[in-house]
mmCIF file of C-alpha atoms and ligand atoms in Angstrom:
data_model
loop_
_atom_site.group_PDB
_atom_site.id
_atom_site.type_symbol
_atom_site.label_atom_id
_atom_site.label_comp_id
_atom_site.label_asym_id
_atom_site.label_seq_id
_atom_site.Cartn_x
_atom_site.Cartn_y
_atom_site.Cartn_z
ATOM 1 C CA UNK C 136 -5.411 -25.430 -34.277
ATOM 2 C CA UNK C 137 -4.603 -28.827 -35.834
ATOM 3 C CA UNK C 138 -4.576 -28.105 -39.715
ATOM 4 C CA UNK C 139 -5.866 -31.645 -40.284
ATOM 5 C CA UNK C 140 -9.074 -31.175 -38.336
ATOM 6 C CA UNK C 141 -12.405 -31.358 -40.287
ATOM 7 C CA UNK C 142 -14.479 -28.546 -39.593
ATOM 8 C CA UNK C 143 -18.389 -29.039 -39.921
ATOM 9 C CA UNK C 144 -19.572 -26.820 -42.702
ATOM 10 C CA UNK C 145 -22.825 -26.139 -40.991
ATOM 11 C CA UNK C 146 -23.234 -26.517 -37.044
ATOM 12 C CA UNK C 147 -26.777 -26.294 -35.292
ATOM 13 C CA UNK C 148 -26.647 -25.447 -31.662
ATOM 14 C CA UNK C 149 -29.666 -25.751 -29.223
ATOM 15 C CA UNK C 150 -28.586 -23.540 -26.637
ATOM 16 C CA UNK C 151 -30.171 -25.437 -23.645
ATOM 17 C CA UNK C 152 -29.799 -25.072 -19.866
ATOM 18 C CA UNK C 153 -29.568 -21.383 -19.252
ATOM 19 C CA UNK C 154 -32.362 -21.731 -16.568
ATOM 20 C CA UNK C 155 -30.845 -24.526 -14.655
ATOM 21 C CA UNK C 156 -27.317 -22.777 -14.823
ATOM 22 C CA UNK C 157 -28.816 -19.997 -12.954
ATOM 23 C CA UNK C 158 -31.025 -21.834 -10.677
ATOM 24 C CA UNK C 159 -28.098 -23.833 -9.378
ATOM 25 C CA UNK C 160 -26.413 -20.630 -8.432
ATOM 26 C CA UNK C 161 -29.514 -19.325 -6.510
ATOM 27 C CA UNK C 162 -29.986 -16.716 -9.357
ATOM 28 C CA UNK C 163 -33.132 -15.994 -11.160
ATOM 29 C CA UNK C 164 -33.617 -17.979 -14.529
ATOM 30 C CA UNK C 165 -33.042 -14.958 -16.693
ATOM 31 C CA UNK C 166 -29.426 -14.493 -15.392
ATOM 32 C CA UNK C 167 -28.661 -17.674 -17.277
ATOM 33 C CA UNK C 168 -29.965 -16.136 -20.568
ATOM 34 C CA UNK C 169 -27.884 -13.041 -19.689
ATOM 35 C CA UNK C 170 -24.743 -15.168 -19.297
ATOM 36 C CA UNK C 171 -25.485 -17.060 -22.379
ATOM 37 C CA UNK C 172 -25.063 -13.864 -24.757
ATOM 38 C CA UNK C 173 -21.284 -13.478 -23.370
ATOM 39 C CA UNK C 174 -20.808 -17.276 -23.930
ATOM 40 C CA UNK C 175 -22.440 -16.850 -27.474
ATOM 41 C CA UNK C 176 -20.439 -13.982 -28.623
ATOM 42 C CA UNK C 177 -17.041 -15.913 -27.455
ATOM 43 C CA UNK C 178 -18.338 -18.811 -29.590
ATOM 44 C CA UNK C 179 -19.177 -16.848 -32.640
ATOM 45 C CA UNK C 180 -15.705 -15.020 -32.617
ATOM 46 C CA UNK C 181 -14.203 -18.588 -32.199
ATOM 47 C CA UNK C 182 -16.085 -20.120 -35.063
ATOM 48 C CA UNK C 183 -15.327 -17.044 -37.310
ATOM 49 C CA UNK C 184 -11.528 -17.567 -36.667
ATOM 50 C CA UNK C 185 -11.679 -21.351 -37.296
ATOM 51 C CA UNK C 186 -13.521 -21.276 -40.616
ATOM 52 C CA UNK C 187 -16.914 -22.561 -39.489
ATOM 53 C CA UNK C 188 -19.110 -21.309 -42.714
ATOM 54 C CA UNK C 189 -22.681 -21.668 -41.359
ATOM 55 C CA UNK C 190 -24.127 -21.725 -37.787
ATOM 56 C CA UNK C 191 -27.752 -22.092 -36.828
ATOM 57 C CA UNK C 192 -28.745 -21.367 -33.369
ATOM 58 C CA UNK C 193 -31.914 -22.149 -31.796
ATOM 59 C CA UNK C 194 -32.597 -18.821 -29.782
ATOM 60 C CA UNK C 195 -36.411 -19.194 -29.125
ATOM 61 C CA UNK C 196 -38.784 -21.863 -30.148
ATOM 62 C CA UNK C 197 -42.646 -21.234 -31.349
ATOM 63 C CA UNK C 198 -43.369 -23.430 -27.990
ATOM 64 C CA UNK C 199 -41.197 -21.005 -25.834
ATOM 65 C CA UNK C 200 -44.090 -18.498 -25.971
ATOM 66 C CA UNK C 201 -45.835 -20.780 -23.505
ATOM 67 C CA UNK C 202 -43.176 -19.658 -20.864
ATOM 68 C CA UNK C 203 -44.064 -17.160 -17.940
ATOM 69 C CA UNK C 204 -44.703 -13.625 -19.778
ATOM 70 C CA UNK C 205 -42.083 -12.081 -17.706
ATOM 71 C CA UNK C 206 -39.286 -14.387 -18.860
ATOM 72 C CA UNK C 207 -40.620 -14.024 -22.660
ATOM 73 C CA UNK C 208 -40.460 -10.152 -22.150
ATOM 74 C CA UNK C 209 -37.047 -10.484 -20.686
ATOM 75 C CA UNK C 210 -35.679 -12.781 -23.481
ATOM 76 C CA UNK C 211 -37.356 -10.327 -26.215
ATOM 77 C CA UNK C 212 -35.704 -7.251 -24.681
ATOM 78 C CA UNK C 213 -32.324 -9.179 -24.267
ATOM 79 C CA UNK C 214 -32.265 -10.049 -28.174
ATOM 80 C CA UNK C 215 -32.924 -6.346 -28.766
ATOM 81 C CA UNK C 216 -29.997 -5.105 -26.429
ATOM 82 C CA UNK C 217 -27.850 -7.946 -27.541
ATOM 83 C CA UNK C 218 -28.082 -7.275 -31.277
ATOM 84 C CA UNK C 219 -27.651 -3.809 -30.990
ATOM 85 C CA UNK C 220 -24.669 -4.126 -28.621
ATOM 86 C CA UNK C 221 -22.844 -6.632 -30.463
ATOM 87 C CA UNK C 222 -23.069 -5.055 -33.962
ATOM 88 C CA UNK C 223 -19.567 -4.075 -33.701
ATOM 89 C CA UNK C 224 -18.000 -7.553 -33.378
ATOM 90 C CA UNK C 225 -20.350 -8.901 -36.104
ATOM 91 C CA UNK C 226 -19.224 -6.346 -38.487
ATOM 92 C CA UNK C 227 -15.450 -6.748 -37.419
ATOM 93 C CA UNK C 228 -15.654 -10.378 -38.009
ATOM 94 C CA UNK C 229 -17.847 -10.030 -41.310
ATOM 95 C CA UNK C 230 -20.556 -12.257 -39.846
ATOM 96 C CA UNK C 231 -23.696 -12.373 -41.995
ATOM 97 C CA UNK C 232 -26.854 -12.667 -39.990
ATOM 98 C CA UNK C 233 -29.888 -14.201 -41.140
ATOM 99 C CA UNK C 234 -33.180 -15.290 -39.165
ATOM 100 C CA UNK C 235 -35.538 -18.226 -39.472
ATOM 101 C CA UNK C 236 -39.000 -18.279 -38.026
ATOM 102 C CA UNK C 237 -42.397 -16.826 -38.077
ATOM 103 C CA UNK C 238 -42.375 -12.911 -37.567
ATOM 104 C CA UNK C 239 -45.723 -13.035 -36.068
ATOM 105 C CA UNK C 240 -46.126 -12.266 -32.671
ATOM 106 C CA UNK C 241 -42.675 -11.064 -32.363
ATOM 107 C CA UNK C 242 -42.745 -7.431 -30.982
ATOM 108 C CA UNK C 243 -42.018 -4.750 -33.339
ATOM 109 C CA UNK C 244 -38.896 -3.466 -31.604
ATOM 110 C CA UNK C 245 -37.329 -7.133 -32.338
ATOM 111 C CA UNK C 246 -38.418 -7.236 -35.728
ATOM 112 C CA UNK C 247 -36.769 -3.820 -36.339
ATOM 113 C CA UNK C 248 -33.457 -4.691 -35.033
ATOM 114 C CA UNK C 249 -33.576 -8.045 -36.775
ATOM 115 C CA UNK C 250 -34.306 -6.369 -40.201
ATOM 116 C CA UNK C 251 -31.595 -3.910 -39.576
ATOM 117 C CA UNK C 252 -28.927 -6.406 -38.859
ATOM 118 C CA UNK C 253 -29.942 -8.710 -41.804
ATOM 119 C CA UNK C 254 -29.553 -5.608 -44.147
ATOM 120 C CA UNK C 255 -26.218 -4.172 -42.678
ATOM 121 C CA UNK C 256 -24.564 -7.480 -42.859
ATOM 122 C CA UNK C 257 -25.990 -9.067 -46.033
ATOM 123 C CA UNK C 258 -22.565 -8.566 -47.917
ATOM 124 C CA UNK C 259 -20.311 -10.482 -45.509
ATOM 125 C CA UNK C 260 -19.010 -13.626 -46.551
ATOM 126 C CA UNK C 261 -17.212 -15.079 -43.435
ATOM 127 C CA UNK C 262 -19.399 -17.028 -41.000
ATOM 128 C CA UNK C 263 -23.235 -17.107 -41.736
ATOM 129 C CA UNK C 264 -25.272 -16.973 -38.550
ATOM 130 C CA UNK C 265 -28.823 -18.254 -38.809
ATOM 131 C CA UNK C 266 -30.649 -17.300 -35.658
ATOM 132 C CA UNK C 267 -33.996 -19.323 -35.293
ATOM 133 C CA UNK C 268 -36.322 -16.997 -33.455
ATOM 134 C CA UNK C 269 -39.804 -17.977 -33.028
ATOM 135 C CA UNK C 270 -38.786 -21.037 -35.014
ATOM 136 C CA UNK C 271 -40.229 -24.450 -35.095
ATOM 137 C CA UNK C 272 -39.489 -27.084 -37.647
ATOM 138 C CA UNK C 273 -43.279 -28.116 -37.907
ATOM 139 C CA UNK C 274 -44.237 -24.564 -38.476
ATOM 140 C CA UNK C 275 -41.474 -24.287 -41.255
ATOM 141 C CA UNK C 276 -42.587 -27.360 -43.160
ATOM 142 C CA UNK C 277 -46.105 -25.863 -43.095
ATOM 143 C CA UNK C 278 -45.153 -22.592 -44.182
ATOM 144 C CA UNK C 279 -42.877 -24.098 -46.997
ATOM 145 C CA UNK C 280 -45.548 -26.291 -48.203
ATOM 146 C CA UNK C 281 -47.874 -23.309 -48.487
ATOM 147 C CA UNK C 282 -45.391 -21.273 -50.468
ATOM 148 C CA UNK C 283 -44.880 -24.055 -52.995
ATOM 149 C CA UNK C 284 -48.754 -24.774 -53.299
ATOM 150 C CA UNK C 285 -49.246 -21.097 -54.183
ATOM 151 C CA UNK C 286 -46.368 -21.440 -56.916
ATOM 152 C CA UNK C 287 -48.227 -24.432 -58.291
ATOM 153 C CA UNK C 288 -51.736 -22.768 -58.131
ATOM 154 C CA UNK C 289 -50.079 -19.645 -59.897
ATOM 155 C CA UNK C 290 -48.593 -22.136 -62.601
ATOM 156 C CA UNK C 291 -45.074 -20.712 -62.022
ATOM 157 C CA UNK C 292 -43.844 -24.460 -61.280
ATOM 158 C CA UNK C 293 -45.288 -27.792 -61.940
ATOM 159 C CA UNK C 294 -45.676 -31.016 -59.673
ATOM 160 C CA UNK C 295 -42.684 -32.568 -61.254
ATOM 161 C CA UNK C 296 -40.441 -29.452 -60.315
ATOM 162 C CA UNK C 297 -40.911 -30.433 -56.575
ATOM 163 C CA UNK C 298 -37.734 -32.351 -55.608
ATOM 164 C CA UNK C 299 -35.866 -32.773 -52.281
ATOM 165 C CA UNK C 300 -33.492 -29.960 -53.368
ATOM 166 C CA UNK C 301 -36.322 -27.731 -54.355
ATOM 167 C CA UNK C 302 -38.029 -28.159 -50.806
ATOM 168 C CA UNK C 303 -34.553 -27.646 -49.102
ATOM 169 C CA UNK C 304 -34.008 -24.218 -51.192
ATOM 170 C CA UNK C 305 -37.697 -23.067 -50.367
ATOM 171 C CA UNK C 306 -37.240 -23.453 -46.458
ATOM 172 C CA UNK C 307 -37.000 -20.275 -44.301
ATOM 173 C CA UNK C 308 -33.482 -20.028 -45.738
ATOM 174 C CA UNK C 309 -31.509 -21.823 -48.339
ATOM 175 C CA UNK C 310 -28.829 -23.014 -46.486
ATOM 176 C CA UNK C 311 -26.538 -26.331 -46.844
ATOM 177 C CA UNK C 312 -27.647 -29.315 -44.643
ATOM 178 C CA UNK C 313 -26.629 -29.478 -41.015
ATOM 179 C CA UNK C 314 -23.510 -31.613 -40.539
ATOM 180 C CA UNK C 315 -23.499 -31.318 -36.728
ATOM 181 C CA UNK C 316 -26.090 -30.585 -34.143
ATOM 182 C CA UNK C 317 -24.927 -29.884 -30.523
ATOM 183 C CA UNK C 318 -27.445 -29.551 -27.840
ATOM 184 C CA UNK C 319 -26.123 -28.675 -24.390
ATOM 185 C CA UNK C 320 -27.392 -29.500 -20.855
ATOM 186 C CA UNK C 321 -27.582 -33.404 -21.423
ATOM 187 C CA UNK C 322 -31.017 -33.366 -22.813
ATOM 188 C CA UNK C 323 -31.134 -35.792 -25.733
ATOM 189 C CA UNK C 324 -33.900 -34.367 -27.867
ATOM 190 C CA UNK C 325 -34.296 -32.263 -31.177
ATOM 191 C CA UNK C 326 -37.315 -30.238 -29.933
ATOM 192 C CA UNK C 327 -38.604 -29.218 -33.265
ATOM 193 C CA UNK C 328 -35.231 -27.930 -34.272
ATOM 194 C CA UNK C 329 -34.411 -27.968 -38.181
ATOM 195 C CA UNK C 330 -35.765 -31.559 -38.781
ATOM 196 C CA UNK C 331 -35.399 -31.404 -42.621
ATOM 197 C CA UNK C 332 -31.922 -29.928 -42.484
ATOM 198 C CA UNK C 333 -30.697 -32.258 -39.802
ATOM 199 C CA UNK C 334 -31.606 -35.616 -41.482
ATOM 200 C CA UNK C 335 -27.980 -36.679 -41.876
ATOM 201 C CA UNK C 336 -26.122 -34.737 -39.190
ATOM 202 C CA UNK C 337 -23.997 -36.078 -36.497
ATOM 203 C CA UNK C 338 -25.330 -35.442 -32.893
ATOM 204 C CA UNK C 339 -23.348 -34.341 -29.852
ATOM 205 C CA UNK C 340 -24.996 -33.797 -26.319
ATOM 206 C CA UNK C 341 -22.385 -32.465 -23.849
ATOM 207 C CA UNK C 342 -23.959 -32.267 -20.183
ATOM 208 C CA UNK C 343 -22.646 -28.668 -19.583
ATOM 209 C CA UNK C 344 -25.394 -25.976 -19.624
ATOM 210 C CA UNK C 345 -24.897 -23.430 -22.373
ATOM 211 C CA UNK C 346 -23.567 -20.500 -20.215
ATOM 212 C CA UNK C 347 -20.714 -22.792 -19.704
ATOM 213 C CA UNK C 348 -20.311 -24.079 -23.121
ATOM 214 C CA UNK C 349 -16.958 -21.973 -23.893
ATOM 215 C CA UNK C 350 -14.574 -22.313 -26.569
ATOM 216 C CA UNK C 351 -12.753 -25.224 -24.974
ATOM 217 C CA UNK C 352 -15.881 -27.219 -24.716
ATOM 218 C CA UNK C 353 -16.480 -26.429 -28.396
ATOM 219 C CA UNK C 354 -13.080 -27.571 -29.438
ATOM 220 C CA UNK C 355 -13.931 -31.004 -27.577
ATOM 221 C CA UNK C 356 -17.038 -31.142 -29.737
ATOM 222 C CA UNK C 357 -14.907 -30.525 -32.801
ATOM 223 C CA UNK C 358 -12.549 -33.250 -31.811
ATOM 224 C CA UNK C 359 -15.583 -35.643 -31.262
ATOM 225 C CA UNK C 360 -17.032 -34.836 -34.644
ATOM 226 C CA UNK C 361 -13.503 -35.985 -36.126
ATOM 227 C CA UNK C 362 -14.076 -39.339 -34.740
ATOM 228 C CA UNK C 363 -17.237 -39.838 -36.594
ATOM 229 C CA UNK C 364 -17.385 -41.878 -39.622
ATOM 230 C CA UNK C 365 -20.298 -40.389 -41.956
ATOM 231 C CA UNK C 366 -21.790 -42.858 -44.242
ATOM 232 C CA UNK C 367 -25.072 -40.969 -45.530
ATOM 233 C CA UNK C 368 -26.870 -44.397 -45.895
ATOM 234 C CA UNK C 369 -23.849 -45.914 -47.802
ATOM 235 C CA UNK C 370 -20.970 -48.047 -46.833
ATOM 236 C CA UNK C 371 -17.474 -47.104 -46.021
HETATM 237 C C1 LIG F 158 -32.854 -22.535 -23.351
HETATM 238 O O1 LIG F 158 -32.596 -22.678 -21.850
HETATM 239 C C2 LIG F 158 -32.643 -21.228 -23.866
HETATM 240 C C3 LIG F 158 -33.434 -20.360 -24.433
HETATM 241 C C4 LIG F 158 -34.863 -20.729 -24.655
HETATM 242 C C5 LIG F 158 -33.027 -19.196 -24.772
HETATM 243 C C6 LIG F 158 -31.927 -18.974 -25.581
HETATM 244 C C7 LIG F 158 -31.438 -17.453 -25.520
HETATM 245 C C8 LIG F 158 -29.948 -17.187 -25.472
HETATM 246 C C9 LIG F 158 -28.925 -18.149 -25.551
HETATM 247 C C10 LIG F 158 -29.900 -15.567 -25.353
HETATM 248 C C11 LIG F 158 -28.926 -15.130 -26.525
HETATM 249 C C12 LIG F 158 -29.451 -15.238 -27.753
HETATM 250 C C13 LIG F 158 -29.229 -14.470 -28.656
HETATM 251 C C14 LIG F 158 -29.477 -14.886 -30.005
HETATM 252 C C15 LIG F 158 -28.797 -13.039 -28.522
HETATM 253 P P1 LIG F 158 -33.925 -22.833 -20.969
HETATM 254 O O2 LIG F 158 -34.193 -21.564 -20.523
HETATM 255 O O3 LIG F 158 -34.684 -23.815 -21.449
HETATM 256 O O4 LIG F 158 -33.042 -23.586 -19.818
HETATM 257 P P2 LIG F 158 -33.557 -24.859 -18.843
HETATM 258 O O5 LIG F 158 -33.665 -25.908 -19.836
HETATM 259 O O6 LIG F 158 -32.341 -25.098 -17.842
HETATM 260 O O7 LIG F 158 -34.714 -24.482 -18.287
#
C-alpha cells in the first residue's frame, strides 16, 4: 500500500445491488445477500489491515421491513448466522462492533446475538464497525430529539447546552463524522443513511453491485478519495 495515501477516518457503505446481482444470474434475490456476507468479511479484514478506524454499514433500513416477509425473514436469519459464524475473524482482527437503529421490531434471536457481539468486542481498538440495522436517519433524529428533551425536562441540561457537538454525541452512537460515503450499484441516493453525520462527507457511487465490491474495487474508491479537495465550506 502507498504510504502517502490518505485513509478516510470514517467510511460509510450503503451495500446496494444484492438483489440485482442475483437476478442477473438467474438466482433468487436472497442469494445476493448470501454472497454479500463473504464480500463484507473480505472488506472488513482489508479495512482493518489498512488502518480504517470507523466503518458504518447500512445493513437494513427501517423501510426494508416493507419487503416481502420471506426476504425479511431470510435477512434476519442471515444476520444471526453471520454474526455467530464470523465471530472468530472479528476477534482475531480486534474489530469493535456497534449497532445503530431501533431495536423494535427486531426478532429476539437477532437482538440476542447483537448484544453478545457488542459486549464481547467492546474492548477492541482496531476497526470500529457500526452496523446500521433497522436504521433510519429520520428515526435517529426523532429518537435523539426525544432523549435530549427528556434531559431538559428533568433539568439535567439547559437549552444553552444543546450545541451541534452535543447533538452529534447523543445520536445512536457517538462517532466521528463520516468522511466518505460509498454506495454501490450506481444508485445516486442517500436513502435515509446517516444524514447528520454525512454533512461534509465525500461521495462515491461505483456501478458494481455490492457482492462484486471486492478489495480491488475498495482500493479504487480510496484512490478516488485521494483526488478530492475537501474544503468544509472554506477556501483552499
Ligand atoms: C441492499 O440490496 C441490501 C440489503 C437490504 C441488505 C444488506 C445485507 C447484507 C449485505 C448482508 C450482510 C450484512 C451483515 C451485516 C452480516 P438490495 O436487496 O436492495 O438490492 P437491489 O437494489 O438490487 O434490489
